[in-house]
Amino acid sequence: MSDEKQAAIALDHVSKSFGTKQVLRDVSLEIERGEAVCILGRSGTGKSVALKLMISLLKPDSGYIWVGDEDIAQLNAEGLSRVRRRMGFLFQSAALFDSLTLHDNLALPLHRLTDKSRPEIEETIERVLGEVGLAADKGKMPVELSGGMKKRAGLARALVLAPEILLIDEPSSGLDAITAEEIDDLLLRQKSQQKTTMVIVTHDVRGARRVADRFAVLDQGSLIALGKPADLEHHESEIVRKLVAEH
Amino acid sequence: MRKLFEFVGKVARFGLQVIVKTFRPPIEFRQIWSQIAEVGSRSLPLVAASGLALGVVMTLHTRSTLVTFGAGAMIPAVQSIAFFVEIGPLVAALLVAGRVGAGIGAVIANMRATEQIDAIEALSIDSFKFLVVPRVAACVLVLPLLTTFMDFSGLLGGYLSEYALSHISLRLYVTRAFTNLDWANFVPPTLKTVVFGFIIGTVSSFFGYTTNEGAEGVGRAATNSVVLSSLLVILADIILVRCIFLAFPESAI
Amino acid sequence: MQNRNLTVGIFLVAGVALFTLSLFLIGSQHKVFARHFEVYTEFANLDGLTKGGKVKVAGFDGGEIVDIAVPGSPTAKFRLKLRIEERLHPVVRADSMVTIATEGVVGDKFLFIHTGSAQAAETSSGATLPSKEPLNLADLMEKSAGLLNDAGGTMKTAGQKLNETLDTATTTIRNANDLIVGLKQGKGTAGMLLHDETTATRIRQSIENVHQATASLNQTARRADDLVSDLQSRQLGQKAEETLSNARSATQNIKATSQRIRQTVDDATGPDDQGVDTATNIRQSVSNLNQATENMSEDMEALKHNFFFRGFFKHRGYYSLSHLPPDEYRRDKLFSDSRNHRDWFETDDLFTSDRSGLETLSRSGGARIDDAIDRLSDSLGPAPLIVEGYSTAQNSPEQLADSRNRAMLVRDYIRRRFHLDAQDVVIQSLGDRPPAGVGKDRWNGVCIVLLHSNSR
Ligand SMILES: Nc1ncnc2c1ncn2[C@@H]1O[C@H](COP(=O)(O)OP(=O)(O)OP(=O)(O)O)[C@@H](O)[C@H]1O
Ligand SMILES: [Mg+2]
């Protein structure tokens, strides 16, 4: 993979279907280290599927998916575990462990995957929850949280291990404009300070424009546009122009 | 038919995986512990209450017959044999299949439906080892104990109803209850529930873990868990009872 | 978290503790057999016994059947290997009988090892104990029902014969009345006496019949006794015990009844100088008797429905000397014991013959008897006085009649004189030969015997 040395994640002619329904068709996409890419597209076009493919929660029907220099579809359990340890994932549904409190949701990965001492863990949890504005809610169970709070809690869990790669499915859905902006600020900070590679699926074009270096536009499973937001404003496809337009 | 064999194959593979992963370090002690709380401590009231009620009813039923035949002294022995040999193990297992099987099926299916299992995987934790193995292990460890509780609460129920009718002393009751009892009447039947526990844990986890149908799938997983694990427990019981008879011929009454 | 640890902890500890407890409770029942010895016994009919069955030694639960060897031929028996607690060893002797018993009436079958006799040696390990085959319930029923039928029949016969006797007695009295009327009318006294004599013989005859009847009742009782002692040796359970106590009370009734029969017969036949009163007595007695025999057959009927009748006739209260054949009486150690106190009286000292040749007790005879009883009065106890009658008449029927008559005369005198009950003074007519070892070969008269206190 010498020619793709710089790529953090690369999709190479990836196709994916569920039963007879083809969700992704021959998608190729490279994401550089430290780069933030936003995936845009209409609902049900396969954005979340693409994201899950990148962390191997789904396997591609054909094509390759590289993370660093590893073909994750071919990895065994241990290899996969090693790769995933460098990644953080925010589910569209947040997917908090509903038998654990918010605090324990964050403590679980810290306990299991790091050598941090108990005070260090507590301190990390405190800090990350503070960043997403949930410091006061760490004792609550997931059912006691609102949709937006869950989203932020999910983001906190994705951030808590300080991953090199962040895969984020709709960080600001269900959030008011002010909170959404705070989340975007947080992501920007991550990018600038930690040099975190980010793939963000979002419908919030305004936020995306602030955070992303490039946009990737999916439509009916195909990647129809890829480039800087400003360039895409004049794209030949009307769908792309509409999706990228700020209002 | 083909589907049935496929299904059997899948469940068997799942069970095998449970066994293999159970002994692969690291062992999830914390999870096992909390599952013992869920499967064991929380099932105890149900098991104890059922045992007590069943004990009372058993004595009421057997009493008149035994007294008619002049074998009133056999009442405690009949009670203890019945509970230690069959009622205790089987009813405890069926109760656990109902309460815990449904719980495991529903919980894991729900985690699957709400992507929590994916989330665990995404955190590079082995979800199978994290969710399935501790539940099966807890069922296996706890069922013999619950069976013992069942046995004793059944005996207590028997004693209470017998006491109400004949004022028998506890000491005499216990002596009579255990005189006719053999180790072969207690140890193998109690330990056979280890198999029941494995069946309940594995089948329930299987339905939960492999469902992929959202909220509806959760309900179906719970139902299927109870139905299949109860059925398999009874089938396994038939085989195990035969095995015990073969191994301990003197326990066959 | 803390709370959950606590509940799980309690759950685990309690569960393991209960498990261990039951192991110990079960274990303790077997530890008893740690020190044991093994013996064998044999049965043709196992009656449902199985391997692992209980073995009780003299009722003490202390062993089990460890093995049953099936017989190789129809004539051979099942061979049972028994494991018995060592501490029971001293009780199990070489002559300890093994039977099959039942817990309750239809409960578990178990082996019962009876205690052996002290003289017999302790069983060695591996010895074979003697056994008694289980009895067949149906057989037993039949046997006892038959026996009771016999007894019932005998009772009826006895009743009938008594009735006959009393009829005779009544006729006699009627005759006596006639005679008195005849006398008053100046008819010959010889005829009267002749009349009287024949009547007396008839009465005697009838009484003999009654005695025979009661003797056969006795016979039945003896057979019942045998059956009962067999039953006893088999250790029937609680239920049987109840039945037996019923039987016992029935027996008590029989005893009372038989006493009343004797009393009545004695009353009826006792010489009485007031003829009319005797008639009334007899009529009274007849109704008593009917009452008594009726009660008795009721008892019998009840007994027929109870096939366990341990103790039936056991304390046969009506065991009477008059039913003991003279031969046996003479040979019996009890009566021939030289330590018994005996007062011998010659015929002439006691009796006078009236004109018809019938003997009666003379006034001086009565005084002699008074003296003798007076000397004995200090040692009179629960044992009856025995009045032996002797006669040296030419032929034995006459000897029997005479000796019996003499004994009865003396007995009746003693009874009336000292107000003794019927069972306190009994008679034995011995012809002309006293029991062996009393120092006399032949006697004519009466001997009053008080049994030595050791033999009573
Ligand atoms: N596990 C699955 N099984 C079957 N079909 C699936 C599965 N996951 C996704 N799909 C299908 O794939 C298509 C793409 O789904 P995906 O979740 O990627 O959409 P999306 O672009 O994320 O939409 P949204 O913006 O609404 O989240 C959908 O039509 C969906 O029906
Ligand atoms: Mg989506």
Short mmCIF file of C-alpha atoms in Angstrom, two decimals, chain C residues 64-412:
data_model
loop_
_atom_site.label_atom_id
_atom_site.label_comp_id
_atom_site.label_asym_id
_atom_site.label_seq_id
_atom_site.Cartn_x
_atom_site.Cartn_y
_atom_site.Cartn_z
CA GLU C 64 -30.15 -53.25 55.37
CA ILE C 65 -30.40 -55.99 52.79
CA VAL C 66 -27.29 -55.65 50.69
CA ASP C 67 -27.77 -58.49 48.31
CA ILE C 68 -30.37 -61.04 47.21
CA ALA C 69 -29.20 -64.21 45.48
CA VAL C 70 -31.89 -65.78 43.31
CA PRO C 71 -32.41 -69.51 43.88
CA GLY C 72 -31.08 -71.89 41.24
CA SER C 73 -33.87 -74.45 41.50
CA PRO C 74 -37.55 -74.40 42.53
CA THR C 75 -36.76 -76.09 45.80
CA ALA C 76 -33.95 -73.72 46.75
CA LYS C 77 -34.58 -70.44 48.52
CA PHE C 78 -33.62 -66.82 48.01
CA ARG C 79 -30.44 -66.09 49.91
CA LEU C 80 -30.34 -62.65 51.49
CA LYS C 81 -27.18 -60.93 52.61
CA LEU C 82 -27.82 -58.58 55.51
CA ARG C 83 -25.57 -55.83 56.78
CA ILE C 84 -26.20 -55.01 60.40
CA GLU C 85 -24.76 -52.42 62.70
CA GLU C 86 -21.99 -53.83 64.82
CA ARG C 87 -23.41 -52.55 68.11
CA LEU C 88 -26.47 -54.77 67.61
CA HIS C 89 -24.24 -57.83 67.36
CA PRO C 90 -24.74 -58.94 70.99
CA VAL C 91 -28.50 -59.23 70.43
CA VAL C 92 -28.25 -61.31 67.29
CA ARG C 93 -27.67 -64.91 68.31
CA ALA C 94 -27.32 -68.09 66.33
CA ASP C 95 -30.97 -68.87 67.06
CA SER C 96 -32.26 -65.38 66.18
CA MET C 97 -35.33 -65.91 64.01
CA VAL C 98 -35.73 -63.73 60.92
CA THR C 99 -39.22 -62.87 59.75
CA ILE C 100 -40.66 -60.54 57.16
CA ALA C 101 -42.68 -57.77 58.73
CA THR C 102 -44.72 -54.88 57.48
CA GLU C 103 -44.57 -51.27 58.56
CA GLY C 104 -48.11 -50.38 59.42
CA VAL C 105 -50.59 -52.80 57.95
CA VAL C 106 -49.81 -52.28 54.29
CA GLY C 107 -46.61 -50.24 54.52
CA ASP C 108 -43.05 -51.09 53.65
CA LYS C 109 -41.85 -54.63 54.06
CA PHE C 110 -38.76 -55.11 56.16
CA LEU C 111 -36.81 -57.90 57.77
CA PHE C 112 -37.24 -58.40 61.48
CA ILE C 113 -34.47 -60.14 63.36
CA HIS C 114 -35.71 -61.38 66.71
CA THR C 115 -33.41 -61.34 69.67
CA GLY C 116 -31.85 -64.72 70.22
CA SER C 117 -31.72 -66.57 73.48
CA ALA C 118 -28.96 -65.74 75.92
CA GLN C 119 -27.66 -69.32 75.90
CA ALA C 120 -27.08 -69.35 72.16
CA ALA C 121 -23.76 -68.14 70.82
CA GLU C 122 -23.40 -64.74 69.19
CA THR C 123 -23.68 -65.08 65.43
CA SER C 124 -20.42 -65.15 63.63
CA SER C 125 -20.14 -62.90 60.63
CA GLY C 126 -21.29 -64.77 57.52
CA ALA C 127 -23.56 -67.15 59.43
CA THR C 128 -27.03 -68.03 58.19
CA LEU C 129 -29.87 -67.15 60.54
CA PRO C 130 -33.01 -69.30 60.71
CA SER C 131 -36.07 -67.76 59.11
CA LYS C 132 -39.80 -68.11 59.24
CA GLU C 133 -41.67 -67.83 55.97
CA PRO C 134 -44.14 -64.98 55.75
CA LEU C 135 -47.66 -66.10 56.43
CA ASN C 136 -50.26 -65.78 53.80
CA LEU C 137 -52.95 -63.37 54.87
CA ALA C 138 -55.70 -65.27 53.09
CA ASP C 139 -54.66 -68.54 54.72
CA LEU C 140 -54.64 -66.92 58.09
CA MET C 141 -58.09 -65.49 57.52
CA GLU C 142 -59.46 -68.85 56.60
CA LYS C 143 -57.78 -70.54 59.50
CA SER C 144 -59.01 -68.11 62.07
CA ALA C 145 -62.49 -67.85 60.59
CA GLY C 146 -62.79 -71.64 60.80
CA LEU C 147 -61.60 -71.60 64.33
CA LEU C 148 -64.08 -68.99 65.33
CA ASN C 149 -66.83 -70.91 63.62
CA ASP C 150 -65.86 -73.91 65.69
CA ALA C 151 -65.90 -71.85 68.82
CA GLY C 152 -69.21 -70.33 67.91
CA GLY C 153 -70.65 -73.77 67.21
CA THR C 154 -69.39 -75.05 70.50
CA MET C 155 -70.92 -72.14 72.29
CA LYS C 156 -74.24 -72.89 70.70
CA THR C 157 -74.01 -76.56 71.63
CA ALA C 158 -73.06 -75.60 75.13
CA GLY C 159 -76.03 -73.30 75.32
CA GLN C 160 -78.33 -76.00 73.98
CA LYS C 161 -77.05 -78.56 76.40
CA LEU C 162 -77.45 -76.16 79.26
CA ASN C 163 -80.98 -75.54 78.20
CA GLU C 164 -81.61 -79.27 78.19
CA THR C 165 -80.14 -79.57 81.62
CA LEU C 166 -82.26 -76.82 82.90
CA ASP C 167 -85.29 -78.33 81.30
CA THR C 168 -84.49 -81.48 83.13
CA ALA C 169 -83.96 -79.59 86.32
CA THR C 170 -87.27 -77.85 85.90
CA THR C 171 -89.00 -81.14 85.27
CA THR C 172 -87.34 -82.53 88.34
CA ILE C 173 -88.60 -79.76 90.43
CA ARG C 174 -92.02 -80.15 88.98
CA ASN C 175 -91.75 -83.80 89.83
CA ALA C 176 -90.57 -82.89 93.26
CA ASN C 177 -93.60 -80.72 93.64
CA ASP C 178 -95.72 -83.62 92.50
CA LEU C 179 -94.00 -85.77 95.03
CA ILE C 180 -94.60 -83.36 97.78
CA VAL C 181 -98.22 -83.28 96.73
CA GLY C 182 -98.12 -87.08 96.53
CA LEU C 183 -96.62 -87.31 99.99
CA LYS C 184 -99.23 -85.05 101.35
CA GLN C 185 -101.77 -87.29 99.71
CA GLY C 186 -100.20 -90.28 101.45
CA LYS C 187 -98.60 -92.08 98.49
CA GLY C 188 -95.62 -94.35 99.14
CA THR C 189 -92.29 -92.80 99.89
CA ALA C 190 -90.41 -95.49 98.02
CA GLY C 191 -91.80 -94.29 94.72
CA MET C 192 -90.78 -90.80 95.57
CA LEU C 193 -87.26 -91.82 96.31
CA LEU C 194 -87.08 -93.85 93.19
CA HIS C 195 -88.27 -90.85 91.31
CA ASP C 196 -85.74 -88.72 92.99
CA GLU C 197 -82.88 -91.03 92.22
CA THR C 198 -83.58 -91.20 88.51
CA THR C 199 -83.94 -87.47 88.36
CA ALA C 200 -80.67 -86.99 90.10
CA THR C 201 -78.94 -89.26 87.61
CA ARG C 202 -80.49 -87.41 84.75
CA ILE C 203 -79.35 -84.15 86.13
CA ARG C 204 -75.88 -85.51 86.59
CA GLN C 205 -75.92 -86.76 83.04
CA SER C 206 -76.93 -83.40 81.72
CA ILE C 207 -74.28 -81.65 83.70
CA GLU C 208 -71.75 -84.03 82.27
CA ASN C 209 -72.92 -82.98 78.83
CA VAL C 210 -72.35 -79.37 79.69
CA HIS C 211 -68.89 -80.17 80.93
CA GLN C 212 -68.12 -81.94 77.72
CA ALA C 213 -69.29 -78.95 75.76
CA THR C 214 -67.16 -76.57 77.71
CA ALA C 215 -64.25 -78.97 77.41
CA SER C 216 -64.47 -78.82 73.65
CA LEU C 217 -64.66 -75.08 73.96
CA ASN C 218 -61.44 -75.37 75.86
CA GLN C 219 -59.97 -77.41 73.06
CA THR C 220 -60.87 -74.67 70.62
CA ALA C 221 -59.32 -72.16 72.92
CA ARG C 222 -56.09 -74.12 72.95
CA ARG C 223 -56.00 -74.16 69.18
CA ALA C 224 -56.69 -70.45 69.13
CA ASP C 225 -53.87 -70.01 71.59
CA ASP C 226 -51.46 -71.77 69.28
CA LEU C 227 -52.52 -69.64 66.36
CA VAL C 228 -52.26 -66.52 68.43
CA SER C 229 -48.80 -67.30 69.69
CA ASP C 230 -47.74 -67.87 66.11
CA LEU C 231 -49.18 -64.51 65.21
CA GLN C 232 -47.45 -62.93 68.14
CA SER C 233 -44.10 -64.24 67.09
CA ARG C 234 -44.52 -62.41 63.82
CA GLN C 235 -44.69 -58.97 65.34
CA LEU C 236 -47.76 -57.53 63.75
CA GLY C 237 -48.01 -53.81 63.80
CA GLN C 238 -50.03 -51.18 65.51
CA LYS C 239 -53.31 -51.97 63.83
CA ALA C 240 -53.12 -55.58 64.79
CA GLU C 241 -52.43 -54.49 68.32
CA GLU C 242 -55.76 -52.69 68.45
CA THR C 243 -57.62 -55.63 67.03
CA LEU C 244 -55.96 -57.85 69.54
CA SER C 245 -56.99 -55.73 72.45
CA ASN C 246 -60.54 -55.97 71.13
CA ALA C 247 -60.13 -59.70 71.01
CA ARG C 248 -58.81 -59.66 74.51
CA SER C 249 -61.84 -57.88 75.86
CA ALA C 250 -64.02 -60.36 74.01
CA THR C 251 -62.07 -63.12 75.68
CA GLN C 252 -62.68 -61.46 78.99
CA ASN C 253 -66.39 -61.67 78.26
CA ILE C 254 -66.10 -65.30 77.39
CA LYS C 255 -64.35 -65.87 80.67
CA ALA C 256 -67.03 -64.04 82.59
CA THR C 257 -69.71 -65.91 80.71
CA SER C 258 -68.18 -69.26 81.38
CA GLN C 259 -67.88 -68.40 85.03
CA ARG C 260 -71.54 -67.59 85.08
CA ILE C 261 -72.36 -70.86 83.38
CA ARG C 262 -70.49 -72.72 86.07
CA GLN C 263 -72.04 -70.66 88.78
CA THR C 264 -75.45 -71.27 87.34
CA VAL C 265 -74.94 -74.98 86.97
CA ASP C 266 -73.60 -75.19 90.46
CA ASP C 267 -76.48 -73.16 91.83
CA ALA C 268 -78.98 -75.16 89.87
CA THR C 269 -77.67 -78.51 91.00
CA GLY C 270 -76.67 -77.65 94.52
CA PRO C 271 -78.79 -79.41 97.13
CA ASP C 272 -81.26 -77.01 98.56
CA ASP C 273 -83.80 -77.88 101.21
CA GLN C 274 -86.33 -75.39 99.89
CA GLY C 275 -87.67 -76.95 96.72
CA VAL C 276 -89.74 -74.03 95.57
CA ASP C 277 -86.90 -71.58 95.94
CA THR C 278 -84.71 -73.78 93.83
CA ALA C 279 -87.26 -73.68 91.09
CA THR C 280 -87.22 -69.92 91.15
CA ASN C 281 -83.44 -69.93 91.25
CA ILE C 282 -83.30 -72.14 88.27
CA ARG C 283 -85.72 -70.09 86.28
CA GLN C 284 -83.70 -67.00 87.14
CA SER C 285 -80.54 -68.82 86.17
CA VAL C 286 -82.01 -69.91 82.86
CA SER C 287 -82.67 -66.38 81.84
CA ASN C 288 -79.19 -65.36 83.05
CA LEU C 289 -77.74 -68.15 81.08
CA ASN C 290 -79.56 -67.31 77.93
CA GLN C 291 -78.39 -63.75 78.33
CA ALA C 292 -74.84 -64.91 78.86
CA THR C 293 -74.67 -67.27 75.92
CA GLU C 294 -76.27 -64.67 73.75
CA ASN C 295 -73.60 -62.16 74.67
CA MET C 296 -71.00 -64.73 74.05
CA SER C 297 -72.12 -65.55 70.55
CA GLU C 298 -72.18 -61.86 69.82
CA ASP C 299 -68.59 -61.67 70.92
CA MET C 300 -67.80 -64.61 68.73
CA GLU C 301 -69.49 -63.00 65.80
CA ALA C 302 -67.40 -59.87 66.38
CA LEU C 303 -64.26 -61.89 66.67
CA LYS C 304 -64.88 -63.55 63.34
CA HIS C 305 -64.41 -60.18 61.77
CA ASN C 306 -61.12 -59.62 63.51
CA PHE C 307 -58.58 -62.06 62.40
CA PHE C 308 -55.91 -60.85 64.73
CA PHE C 309 -56.77 -62.20 68.08
CA ARG C 310 -53.63 -62.28 70.04
CA GLY C 311 -54.48 -62.94 73.61
CA PHE C 312 -57.66 -64.71 72.57
CA PHE C 313 -58.34 -67.19 75.30
CA LYS C 314 -54.88 -66.47 76.58
CA HIS C 315 -55.88 -65.93 80.13
CA ARG C 316 -58.45 -68.65 80.06
CA GLY C 317 -60.17 -67.85 83.30
CA TYR C 318 -62.45 -70.81 83.11
CA TYR C 319 -59.62 -73.26 82.99
CA SER C 320 -61.13 -75.62 85.46
CA LEU C 321 -59.99 -78.69 87.26
CA SER C 322 -63.19 -80.40 86.38
CA HIS C 323 -62.09 -80.36 82.79
CA LEU C 324 -58.78 -81.93 83.58
CA PRO C 325 -58.98 -85.67 83.08
CA PRO C 326 -58.23 -87.50 86.36
CA ASP C 327 -55.25 -89.19 84.76
CA GLU C 328 -53.59 -85.92 83.90
CA TYR C 329 -54.46 -84.51 87.28
CA ARG C 330 -52.72 -87.37 88.99
CA ARG C 331 -49.62 -86.98 86.89
CA ASP C 332 -49.44 -83.20 87.11
CA LYS C 333 -46.46 -81.96 89.13
CA LEU C 334 -48.57 -79.21 90.53
CA PHE C 335 -51.01 -81.49 92.25
CA SER C 336 -48.69 -84.31 93.15
CA ASP C 337 -46.23 -81.99 94.86
CA SER C 338 -45.53 -83.41 98.28
CA ARG C 339 -45.31 -79.94 99.75
CA ASN C 340 -49.00 -79.36 99.13
CA HIS C 341 -51.05 -79.30 102.27
CA ARG C 342 -53.47 -82.20 102.35
CA ASP C 343 -56.22 -83.07 104.84
CA TRP C 344 -57.48 -86.63 104.38
CA PHE C 345 -60.95 -87.61 105.53
CA GLU C 346 -62.41 -91.10 105.65
CA THR C 347 -65.89 -91.57 104.19
CA ASP C 348 -67.33 -92.59 107.49
CA ASP C 349 -66.00 -89.54 109.26
CA LEU C 350 -67.86 -87.21 106.94
CA PHE C 351 -70.85 -88.83 105.44
CA THR C 352 -73.93 -90.67 106.52
CA SER C 353 -76.12 -92.63 104.18
CA ASP C 354 -79.79 -92.01 104.32
CA ARG C 355 -82.32 -94.69 103.83
CA SER C 356 -82.06 -94.76 100.06
CA GLY C 357 -78.27 -95.20 100.29
CA LEU C 358 -77.58 -91.62 99.14
CA GLU C 359 -74.72 -90.04 101.05
CA THR C 360 -75.05 -86.70 102.77
CA LEU C 361 -72.61 -84.76 104.90
CA SER C 362 -73.06 -85.57 108.56
CA ARG C 363 -73.09 -83.00 111.29
CA SER C 364 -69.82 -84.31 112.76
CA GLY C 365 -68.32 -84.38 109.26
CA GLY C 366 -69.16 -80.70 108.90
CA ALA C 367 -67.40 -80.00 112.20
CA ARG C 368 -64.25 -81.85 111.01
CA ILE C 369 -64.20 -79.82 107.87
CA ASP C 370 -64.68 -76.64 109.88
CA ASP C 371 -61.62 -77.59 111.94
CA ALA C 372 -59.51 -78.32 108.90
CA ILE C 373 -60.43 -75.07 107.12
CA ASP C 374 -59.89 -73.15 110.33
CA ARG C 375 -56.31 -74.47 110.51
CA LEU C 376 -55.79 -73.47 106.90
CA SER C 377 -57.39 -70.08 107.12
CA ASP C 378 -54.08 -68.27 107.57
CA SER C 379 -52.60 -69.67 104.40
CA LEU C 380 -55.70 -69.28 102.20
CA GLY C 381 -54.81 -67.17 99.21
CA PRO C 382 -55.76 -66.59 95.64
CA ALA C 383 -55.30 -70.26 94.76
CA PRO C 384 -58.46 -72.31 95.07
CA LEU C 385 -58.98 -75.05 97.57
CA ILE C 386 -59.19 -78.35 95.80
CA VAL C 387 -61.60 -80.95 97.08
CA GLU C 388 -60.62 -84.38 95.83
CA GLY C 389 -63.31 -87.01 95.95
CA TYR C 390 -62.45 -90.72 96.31
CA SER C 391 -64.49 -93.87 96.24
CA THR C 392 -63.60 -97.54 96.43
CA ALA C 393 -66.87 -98.77 94.99
CA GLN C 394 -66.80 -101.97 92.91
CA ASN C 395 -66.82 -100.59 89.37
CA SER C 396 -65.40 -97.44 87.99
CA PRO C 397 -68.60 -95.64 86.89
CA GLU C 398 -69.81 -95.99 90.42
CA GLN C 399 -66.46 -94.89 91.76
CA LEU C 400 -66.67 -91.83 89.56
CA ALA C 401 -70.23 -91.01 90.58
CA ASP C 402 -69.51 -91.52 94.26
CA SER C 403 -66.24 -89.67 94.37
CA ARG C 404 -67.76 -86.81 92.47
CA ASN C 405 -70.76 -86.69 94.72
CA ARG C 406 -68.55 -86.64 97.82
CA ALA C 407 -66.36 -83.89 96.50
CA MET C 408 -69.39 -81.82 95.55
CA LEU C 409 -71.01 -82.27 98.94
CA VAL C 410 -67.86 -81.08 100.71
CA ARG C 411 -67.33 -78.23 98.26
CA ASP C 412 -70.88 -76.98 98.60
#
